[in-house]
PDB file of C-alpha atoms in Angstrom:
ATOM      1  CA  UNK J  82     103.911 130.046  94.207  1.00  0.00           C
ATOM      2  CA  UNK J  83     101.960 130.194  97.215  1.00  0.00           C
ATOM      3  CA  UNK J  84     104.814 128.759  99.540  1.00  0.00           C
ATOM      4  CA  UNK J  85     106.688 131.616  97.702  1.00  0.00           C
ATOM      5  CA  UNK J  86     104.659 134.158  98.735  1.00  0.00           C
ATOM      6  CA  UNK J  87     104.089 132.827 102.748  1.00  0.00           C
ATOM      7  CA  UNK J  88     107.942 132.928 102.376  1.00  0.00           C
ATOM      8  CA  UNK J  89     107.811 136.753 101.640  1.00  0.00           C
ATOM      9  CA  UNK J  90     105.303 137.474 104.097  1.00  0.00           C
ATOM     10  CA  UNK J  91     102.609 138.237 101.552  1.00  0.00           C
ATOM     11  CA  UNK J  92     100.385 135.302 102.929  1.00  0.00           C
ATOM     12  CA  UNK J  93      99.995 134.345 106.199  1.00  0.00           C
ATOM     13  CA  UNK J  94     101.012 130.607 106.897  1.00  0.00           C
ATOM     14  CA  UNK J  95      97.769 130.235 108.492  1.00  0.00           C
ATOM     15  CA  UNK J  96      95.455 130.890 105.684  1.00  0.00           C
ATOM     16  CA  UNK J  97      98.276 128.701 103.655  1.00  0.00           C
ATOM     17  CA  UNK J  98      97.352 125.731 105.561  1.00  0.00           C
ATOM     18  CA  UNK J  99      93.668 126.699 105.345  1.00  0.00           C
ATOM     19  CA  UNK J 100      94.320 127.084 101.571  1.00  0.00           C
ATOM     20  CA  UNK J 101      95.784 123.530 101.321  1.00  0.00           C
ATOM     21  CA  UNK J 102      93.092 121.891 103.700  1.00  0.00           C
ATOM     22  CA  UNK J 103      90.697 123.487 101.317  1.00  0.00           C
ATOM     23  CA  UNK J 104      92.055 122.257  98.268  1.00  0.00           C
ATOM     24  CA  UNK J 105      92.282 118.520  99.418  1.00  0.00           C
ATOM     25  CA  UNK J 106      88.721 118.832 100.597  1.00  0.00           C
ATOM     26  CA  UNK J 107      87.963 119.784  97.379  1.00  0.00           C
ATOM     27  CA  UNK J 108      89.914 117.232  95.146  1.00  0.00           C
ATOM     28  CA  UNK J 109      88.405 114.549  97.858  1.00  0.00           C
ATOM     29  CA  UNK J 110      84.642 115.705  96.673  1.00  0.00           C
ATOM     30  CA  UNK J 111      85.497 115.463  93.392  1.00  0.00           C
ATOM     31  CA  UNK J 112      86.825 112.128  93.524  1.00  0.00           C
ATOM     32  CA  UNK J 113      83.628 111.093  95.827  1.00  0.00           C
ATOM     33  CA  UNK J 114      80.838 112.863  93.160  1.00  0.00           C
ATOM     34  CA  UNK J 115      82.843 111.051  90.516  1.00  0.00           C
ATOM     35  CA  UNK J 116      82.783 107.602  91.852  1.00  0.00           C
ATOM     36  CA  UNK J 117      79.211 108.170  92.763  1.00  0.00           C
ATOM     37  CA  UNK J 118      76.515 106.118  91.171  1.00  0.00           C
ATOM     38  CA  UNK J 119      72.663 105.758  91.324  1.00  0.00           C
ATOM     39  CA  UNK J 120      72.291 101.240  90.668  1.00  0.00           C
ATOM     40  CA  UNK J 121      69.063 100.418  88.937  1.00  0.00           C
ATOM     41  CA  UNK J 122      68.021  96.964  90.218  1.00  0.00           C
ATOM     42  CA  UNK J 123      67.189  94.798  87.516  1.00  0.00           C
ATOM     43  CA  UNK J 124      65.832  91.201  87.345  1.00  0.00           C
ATOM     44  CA  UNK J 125      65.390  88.362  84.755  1.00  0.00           C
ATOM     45  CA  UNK J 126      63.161  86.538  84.202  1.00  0.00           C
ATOM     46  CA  UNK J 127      62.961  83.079  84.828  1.00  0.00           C
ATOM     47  CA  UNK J 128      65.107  80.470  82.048  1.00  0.00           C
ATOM     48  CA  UNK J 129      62.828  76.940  81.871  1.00  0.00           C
ATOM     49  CA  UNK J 130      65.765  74.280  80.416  1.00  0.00           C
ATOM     50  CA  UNK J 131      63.648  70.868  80.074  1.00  0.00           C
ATOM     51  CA  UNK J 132      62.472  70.024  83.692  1.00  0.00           C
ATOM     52  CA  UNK J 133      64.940  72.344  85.552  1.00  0.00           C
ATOM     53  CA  UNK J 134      63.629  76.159  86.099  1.00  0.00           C
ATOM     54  CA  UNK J 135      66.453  78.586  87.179  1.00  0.00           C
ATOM     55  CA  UNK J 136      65.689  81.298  89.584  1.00  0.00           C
ATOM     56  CA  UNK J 137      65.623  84.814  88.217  1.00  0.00           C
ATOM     57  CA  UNK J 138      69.302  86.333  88.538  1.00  0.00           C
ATOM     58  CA  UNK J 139      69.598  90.122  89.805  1.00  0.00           C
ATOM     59  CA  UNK J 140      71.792  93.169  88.265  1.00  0.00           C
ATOM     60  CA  UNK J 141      72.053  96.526  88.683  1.00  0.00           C
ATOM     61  CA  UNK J 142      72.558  98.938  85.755  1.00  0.00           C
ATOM     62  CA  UNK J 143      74.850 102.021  87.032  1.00  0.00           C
ATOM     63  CA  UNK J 144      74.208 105.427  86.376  1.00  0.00           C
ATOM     64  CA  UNK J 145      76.881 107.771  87.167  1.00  0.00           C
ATOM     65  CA  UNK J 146      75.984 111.310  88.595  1.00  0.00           C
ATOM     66  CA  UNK J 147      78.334 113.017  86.489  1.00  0.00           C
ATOM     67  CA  UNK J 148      77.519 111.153  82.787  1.00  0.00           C
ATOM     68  CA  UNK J 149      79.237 114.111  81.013  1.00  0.00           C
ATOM     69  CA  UNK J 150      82.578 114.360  82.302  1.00  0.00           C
ATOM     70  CA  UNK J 151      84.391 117.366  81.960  1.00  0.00           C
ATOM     71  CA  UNK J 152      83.228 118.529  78.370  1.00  0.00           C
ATOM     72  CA  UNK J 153      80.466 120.761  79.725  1.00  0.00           C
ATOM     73  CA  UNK J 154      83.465 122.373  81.648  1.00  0.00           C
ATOM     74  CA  UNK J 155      85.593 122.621  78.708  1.00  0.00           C
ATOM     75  CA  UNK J 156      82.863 124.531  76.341  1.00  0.00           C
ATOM     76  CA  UNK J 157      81.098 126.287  78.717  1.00  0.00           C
ATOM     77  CA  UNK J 158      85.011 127.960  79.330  1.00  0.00           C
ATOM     78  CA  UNK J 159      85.752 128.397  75.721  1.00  0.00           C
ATOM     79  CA  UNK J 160      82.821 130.205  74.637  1.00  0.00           C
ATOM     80  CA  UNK J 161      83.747 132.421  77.438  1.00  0.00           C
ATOM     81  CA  UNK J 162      86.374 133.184  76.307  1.00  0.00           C
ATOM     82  CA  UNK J 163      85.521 133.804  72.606  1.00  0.00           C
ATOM     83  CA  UNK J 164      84.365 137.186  72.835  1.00  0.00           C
ATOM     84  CA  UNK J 165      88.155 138.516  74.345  1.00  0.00           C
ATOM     85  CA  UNK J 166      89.539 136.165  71.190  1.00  0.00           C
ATOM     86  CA  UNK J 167      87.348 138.399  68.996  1.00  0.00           C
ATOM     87  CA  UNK J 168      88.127 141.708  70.598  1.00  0.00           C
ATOM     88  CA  UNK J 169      91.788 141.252  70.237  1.00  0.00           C
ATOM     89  CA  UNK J 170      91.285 140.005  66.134  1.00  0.00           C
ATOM     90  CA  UNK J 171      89.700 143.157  65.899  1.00  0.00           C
ATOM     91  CA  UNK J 172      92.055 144.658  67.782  1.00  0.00           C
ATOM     92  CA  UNK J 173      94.484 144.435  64.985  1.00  0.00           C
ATOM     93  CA  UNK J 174      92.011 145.617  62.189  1.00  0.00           C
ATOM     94  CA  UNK J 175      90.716 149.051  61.176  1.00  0.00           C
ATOM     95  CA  UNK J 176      87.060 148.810  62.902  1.00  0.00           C
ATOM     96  CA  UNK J 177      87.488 149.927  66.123  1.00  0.00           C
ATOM     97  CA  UNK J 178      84.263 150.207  67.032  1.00  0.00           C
ATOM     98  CA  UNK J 179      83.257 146.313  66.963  1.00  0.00           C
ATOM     99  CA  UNK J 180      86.766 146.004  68.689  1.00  0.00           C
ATOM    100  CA  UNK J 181      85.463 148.359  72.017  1.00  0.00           C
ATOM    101  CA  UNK J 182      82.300 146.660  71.128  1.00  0.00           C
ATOM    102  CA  UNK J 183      83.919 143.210  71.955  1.00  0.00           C
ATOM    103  CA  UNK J 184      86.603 144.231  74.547  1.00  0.00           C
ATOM    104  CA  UNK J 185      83.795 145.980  77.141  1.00  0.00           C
ATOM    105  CA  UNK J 186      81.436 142.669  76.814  1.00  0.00           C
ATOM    106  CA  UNK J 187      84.915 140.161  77.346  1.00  0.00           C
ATOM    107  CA  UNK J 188      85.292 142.967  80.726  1.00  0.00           C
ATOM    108  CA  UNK J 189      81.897 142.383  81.402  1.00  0.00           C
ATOM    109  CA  UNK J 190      82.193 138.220  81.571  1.00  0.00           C
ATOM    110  CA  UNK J 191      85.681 138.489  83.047  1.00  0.00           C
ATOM    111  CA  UNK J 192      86.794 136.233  85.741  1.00  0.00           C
ATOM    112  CA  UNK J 193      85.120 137.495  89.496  1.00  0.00           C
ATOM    113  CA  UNK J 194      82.580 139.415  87.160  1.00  0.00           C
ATOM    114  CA  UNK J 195      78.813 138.796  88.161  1.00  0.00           C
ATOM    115  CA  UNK J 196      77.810 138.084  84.878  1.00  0.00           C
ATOM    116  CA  UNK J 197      80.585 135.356  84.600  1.00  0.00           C
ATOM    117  CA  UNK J 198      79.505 133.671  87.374  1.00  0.00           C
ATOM    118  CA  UNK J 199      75.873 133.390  86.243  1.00  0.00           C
ATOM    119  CA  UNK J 200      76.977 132.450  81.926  1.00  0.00           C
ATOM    120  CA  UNK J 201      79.595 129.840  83.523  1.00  0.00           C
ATOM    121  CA  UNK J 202      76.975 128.690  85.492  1.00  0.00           C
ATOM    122  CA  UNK J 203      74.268 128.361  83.513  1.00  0.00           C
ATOM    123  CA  UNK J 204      75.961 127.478  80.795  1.00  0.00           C
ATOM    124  CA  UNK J 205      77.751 124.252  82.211  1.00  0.00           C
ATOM    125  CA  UNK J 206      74.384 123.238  83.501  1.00  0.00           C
ATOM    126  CA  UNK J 207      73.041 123.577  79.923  1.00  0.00           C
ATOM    127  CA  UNK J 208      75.960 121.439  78.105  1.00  0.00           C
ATOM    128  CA  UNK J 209      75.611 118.780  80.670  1.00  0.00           C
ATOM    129  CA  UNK J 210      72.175 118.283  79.559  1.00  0.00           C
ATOM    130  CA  UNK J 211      72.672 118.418  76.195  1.00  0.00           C
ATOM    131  CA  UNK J 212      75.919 116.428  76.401  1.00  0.00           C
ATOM    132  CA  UNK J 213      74.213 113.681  78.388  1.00  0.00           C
ATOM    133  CA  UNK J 214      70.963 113.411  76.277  1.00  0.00           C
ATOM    134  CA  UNK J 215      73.712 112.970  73.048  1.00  0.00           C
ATOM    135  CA  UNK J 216      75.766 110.120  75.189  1.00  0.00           C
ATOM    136  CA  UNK J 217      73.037 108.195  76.886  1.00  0.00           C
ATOM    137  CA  UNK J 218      69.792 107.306  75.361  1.00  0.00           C
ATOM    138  CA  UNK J 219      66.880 105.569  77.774  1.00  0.00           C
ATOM    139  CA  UNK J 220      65.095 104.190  75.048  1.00  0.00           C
ATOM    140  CA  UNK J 221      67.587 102.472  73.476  1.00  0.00           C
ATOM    141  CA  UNK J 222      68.573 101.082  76.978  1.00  0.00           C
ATOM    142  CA  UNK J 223      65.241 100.024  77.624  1.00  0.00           C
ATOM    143  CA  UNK J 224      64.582  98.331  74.306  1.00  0.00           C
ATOM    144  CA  UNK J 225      67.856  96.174  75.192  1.00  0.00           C
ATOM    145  CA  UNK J 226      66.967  95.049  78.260  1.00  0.00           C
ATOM    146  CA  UNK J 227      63.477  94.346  76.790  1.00  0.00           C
ATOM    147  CA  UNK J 228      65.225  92.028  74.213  1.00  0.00           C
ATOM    148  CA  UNK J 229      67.618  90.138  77.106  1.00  0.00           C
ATOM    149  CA  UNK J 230      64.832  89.298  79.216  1.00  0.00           C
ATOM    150  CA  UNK J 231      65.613  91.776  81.795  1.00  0.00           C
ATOM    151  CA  UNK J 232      63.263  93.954  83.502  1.00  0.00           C
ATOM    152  CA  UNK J 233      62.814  97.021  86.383  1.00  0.00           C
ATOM    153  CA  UNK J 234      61.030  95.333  88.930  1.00  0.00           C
ATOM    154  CA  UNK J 235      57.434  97.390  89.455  1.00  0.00           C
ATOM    155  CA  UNK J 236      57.862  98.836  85.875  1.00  0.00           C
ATOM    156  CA  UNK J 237      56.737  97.870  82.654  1.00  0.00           C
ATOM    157  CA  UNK J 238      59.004  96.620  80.280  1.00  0.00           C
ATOM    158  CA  UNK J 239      59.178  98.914  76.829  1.00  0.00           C
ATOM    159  CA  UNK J 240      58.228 102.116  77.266  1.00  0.00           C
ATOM    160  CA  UNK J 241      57.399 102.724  80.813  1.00  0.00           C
ATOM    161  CA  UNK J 242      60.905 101.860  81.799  1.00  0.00           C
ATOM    162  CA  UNK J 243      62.585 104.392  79.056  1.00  0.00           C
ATOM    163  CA  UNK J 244      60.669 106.637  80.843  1.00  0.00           C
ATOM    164  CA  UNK J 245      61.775 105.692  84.562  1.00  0.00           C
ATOM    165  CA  UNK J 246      65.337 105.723  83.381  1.00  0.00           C
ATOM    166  CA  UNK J 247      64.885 108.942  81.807  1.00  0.00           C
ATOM    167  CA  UNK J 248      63.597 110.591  85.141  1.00  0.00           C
ATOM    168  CA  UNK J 249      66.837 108.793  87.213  1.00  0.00           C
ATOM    169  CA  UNK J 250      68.784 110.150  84.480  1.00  0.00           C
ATOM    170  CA  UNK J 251      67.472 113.891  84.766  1.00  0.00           C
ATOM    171  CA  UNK J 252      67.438 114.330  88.289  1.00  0.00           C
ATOM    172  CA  UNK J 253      71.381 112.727  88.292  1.00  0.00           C
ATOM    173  CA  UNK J 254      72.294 115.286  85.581  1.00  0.00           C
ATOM    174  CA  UNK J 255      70.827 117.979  87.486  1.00  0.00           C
ATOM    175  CA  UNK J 256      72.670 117.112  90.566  1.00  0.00           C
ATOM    176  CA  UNK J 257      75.992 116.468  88.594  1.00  0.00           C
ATOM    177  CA  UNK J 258      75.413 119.541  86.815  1.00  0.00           C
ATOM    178  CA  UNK J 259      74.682 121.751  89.737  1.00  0.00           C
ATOM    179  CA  UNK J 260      78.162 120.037  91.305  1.00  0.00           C
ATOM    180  CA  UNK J 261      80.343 120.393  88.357  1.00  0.00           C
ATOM    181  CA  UNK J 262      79.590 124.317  88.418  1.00  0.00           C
ATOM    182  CA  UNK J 263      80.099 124.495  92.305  1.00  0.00           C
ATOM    183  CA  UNK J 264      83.353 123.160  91.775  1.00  0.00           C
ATOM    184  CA  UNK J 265      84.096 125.366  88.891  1.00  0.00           C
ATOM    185  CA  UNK J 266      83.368 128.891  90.600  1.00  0.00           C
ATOM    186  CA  UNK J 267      84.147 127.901  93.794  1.00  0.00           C
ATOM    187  CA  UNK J 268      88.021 129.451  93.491  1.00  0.00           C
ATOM    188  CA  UNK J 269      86.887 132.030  91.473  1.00  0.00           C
ATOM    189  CA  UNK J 270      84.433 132.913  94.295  1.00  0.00           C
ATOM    190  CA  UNK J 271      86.516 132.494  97.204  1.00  0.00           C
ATOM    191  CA  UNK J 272      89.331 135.098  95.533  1.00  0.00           C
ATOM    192  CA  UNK J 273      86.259 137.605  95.020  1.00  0.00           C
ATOM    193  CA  UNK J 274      84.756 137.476  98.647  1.00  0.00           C
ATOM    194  CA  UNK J 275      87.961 137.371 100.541  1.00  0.00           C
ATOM    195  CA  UNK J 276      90.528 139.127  98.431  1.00  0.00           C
ATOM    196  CA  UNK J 277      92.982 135.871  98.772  1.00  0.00           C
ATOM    197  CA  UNK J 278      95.212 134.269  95.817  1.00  0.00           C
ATOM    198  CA  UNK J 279      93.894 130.413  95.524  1.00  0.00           C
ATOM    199  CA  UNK J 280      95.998 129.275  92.959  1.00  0.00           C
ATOM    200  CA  UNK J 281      93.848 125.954  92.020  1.00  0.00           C
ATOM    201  CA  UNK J 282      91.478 126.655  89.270  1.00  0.00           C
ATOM    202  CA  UNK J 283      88.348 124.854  89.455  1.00  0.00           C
ATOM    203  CA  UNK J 284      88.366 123.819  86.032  1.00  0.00           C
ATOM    204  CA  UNK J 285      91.820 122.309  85.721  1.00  0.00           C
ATOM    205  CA  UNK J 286      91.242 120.714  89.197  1.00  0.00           C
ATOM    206  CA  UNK J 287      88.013 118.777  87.511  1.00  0.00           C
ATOM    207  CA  UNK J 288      89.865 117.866  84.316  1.00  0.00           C
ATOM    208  CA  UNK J 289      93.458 116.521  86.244  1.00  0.00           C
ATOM    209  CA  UNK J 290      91.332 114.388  88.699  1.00  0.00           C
ATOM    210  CA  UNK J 291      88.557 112.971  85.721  1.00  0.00           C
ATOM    211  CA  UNK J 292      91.713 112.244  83.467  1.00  0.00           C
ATOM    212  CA  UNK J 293      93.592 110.555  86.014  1.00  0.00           C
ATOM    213  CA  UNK J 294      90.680 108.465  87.387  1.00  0.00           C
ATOM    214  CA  UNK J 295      90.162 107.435  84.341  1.00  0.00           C
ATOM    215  CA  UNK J 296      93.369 106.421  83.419  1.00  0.00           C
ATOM    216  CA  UNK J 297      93.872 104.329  86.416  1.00  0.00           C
ATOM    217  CA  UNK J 298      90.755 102.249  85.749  1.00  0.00           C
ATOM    218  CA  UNK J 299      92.018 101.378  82.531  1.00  0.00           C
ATOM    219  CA  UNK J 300      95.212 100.363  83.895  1.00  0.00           C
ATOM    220  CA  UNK J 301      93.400  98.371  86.628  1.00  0.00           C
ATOM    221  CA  UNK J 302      90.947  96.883  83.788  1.00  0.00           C
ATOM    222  CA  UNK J 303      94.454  95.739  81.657  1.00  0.00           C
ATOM    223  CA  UNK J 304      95.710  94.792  84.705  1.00  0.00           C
ATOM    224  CA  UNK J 305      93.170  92.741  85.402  1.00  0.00           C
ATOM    225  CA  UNK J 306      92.713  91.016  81.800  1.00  0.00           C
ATOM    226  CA  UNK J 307      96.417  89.907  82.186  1.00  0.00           C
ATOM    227  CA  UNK J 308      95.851  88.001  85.454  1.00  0.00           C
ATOM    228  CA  UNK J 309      92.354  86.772  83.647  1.00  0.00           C
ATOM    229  CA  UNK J 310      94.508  84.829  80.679  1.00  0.00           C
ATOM    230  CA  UNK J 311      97.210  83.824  82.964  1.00  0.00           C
ATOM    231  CA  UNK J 312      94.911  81.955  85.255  1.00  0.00           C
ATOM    232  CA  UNK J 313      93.149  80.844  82.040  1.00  0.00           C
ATOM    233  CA  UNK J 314      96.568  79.623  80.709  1.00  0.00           C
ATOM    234  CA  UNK J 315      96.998  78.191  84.191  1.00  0.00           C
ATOM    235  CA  UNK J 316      93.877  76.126  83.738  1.00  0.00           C
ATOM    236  CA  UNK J 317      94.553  74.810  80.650  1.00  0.00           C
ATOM    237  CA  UNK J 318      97.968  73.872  81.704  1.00  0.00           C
ATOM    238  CA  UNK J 319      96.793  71.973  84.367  1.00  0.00           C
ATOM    239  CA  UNK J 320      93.751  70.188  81.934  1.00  0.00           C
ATOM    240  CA  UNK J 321      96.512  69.632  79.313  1.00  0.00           C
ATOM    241  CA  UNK J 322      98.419  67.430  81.845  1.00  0.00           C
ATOM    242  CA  UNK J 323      95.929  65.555  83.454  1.00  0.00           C
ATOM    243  CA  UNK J 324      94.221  64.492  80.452  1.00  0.00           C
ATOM    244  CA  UNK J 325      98.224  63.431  79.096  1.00  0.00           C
ATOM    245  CA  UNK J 326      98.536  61.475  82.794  1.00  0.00           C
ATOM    246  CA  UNK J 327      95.247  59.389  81.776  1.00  0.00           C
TER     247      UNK J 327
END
């Protein structure tokens, strides 16, 4: 559509390539911010088997900065648009007045609309919160590293670490959150300040590029459990034969 319209002279070629630039800038973000996470070092402690003492290993427990996904996105746009749902079921019914009531708020909220900016906003901010606190829960990940031996080094087991994991956790969310609505208004934005069609919603941008990082992890996860039992089967090939040899 936009080649379509450089074609017709309604866009400049210029702001086409500026357009496109733009929009691969964007997409490249999004991938970055996605792949982004904040390790927690942790140690264990040290494993005493009869007179041999092994050294304490060391892992790292990830914390993404976007732990929601694209949910927050996906409400925060649907209650949006409830209220022009509303107006146009009332639409069709004999009380006009709730109808007008309804159809000047859903103007009011409307895409390049103040107000939308600020609900959208605020509102994907809020269900990122709420999303992560229902997803991820620091106690219960401090309690099982509690019970494997494992611990945050300069922080108490228990407690203490639910509570340092819990502050990571926030100020991730709140970065996340604060990128996910960037990302979100940012077309919206750019067709209100300079009057030019950009024809990649932020919305649909985050959900294609989430869903289709996703999906190739799991292929490269199944990918990599097939060569796993193939060198396994390998192995015991080669055991199977030597032991037959002897």
């Amino acid at each position: 559509q936009a080649i379509e319209s450089a074609r017709q002279g309604d866009l400049n070629w210029l702001m086409l390539i500026v357009i496109a630039v733009l929009a691969i800038a964007i997409v490249w973000f999004v991938v970055f911010i996605e792949r982004g996470q904040r390790r927690i070092t942790i140690h264990y402690a040290k494993k005493q088997q009869g007179r041999f003492a092994h050294s304490p290993q060391t892992s790292h427990l990830p914390l993404k900065i976007n732990m929601a996904g694209v949910i927050p996105v996906i409400f925060a746009s649907s209650l949006l648009l409830f209220p022009a749902s509303i107006a146009q079921w009332f639409g069709q019914s004999s009380t006009g007045k709730i109808s007008e009531v309804f159809q000047e708020f859903s103007l009011l909220i409307g895409p390049g609309q103040p107000l939308n900016f600020i609900l959208f906003a605020g509102l994907i901010i809020l269900f990122c919160f709420v999303y992560t606190a229902m997803m991820y829960n620091p106690k219960e990940v401090a309690e099982n590293l509690k019970r494997g031996g494992a611990y945050i080094p300069g922080i108490r087991p228990g407690e203490h670490s639910a509570k340092y994991i819990d502050t990571v956790l926030t100020r991730l969310t709140l970065v996340g959150a604060v990128y996910m609505a960037g990302v979100a208004l940012l077309p919206q934005f750019l067709v209100v300040a300079t009057s030019i069609p950009f024809y990649l919603g932020g919305t649909s941008l985050l959900i294609v590029v989430v869903v289709v990082m996703d999906f190739m992890s799991q292929v490269q996860s199944h990918l990599m459990s097939h060569q796993y039992e193939s060198v396994m089967k390998k192995a015991n090939l080669k055991n199977y034969g030597s032991s037959s040899a002897r």
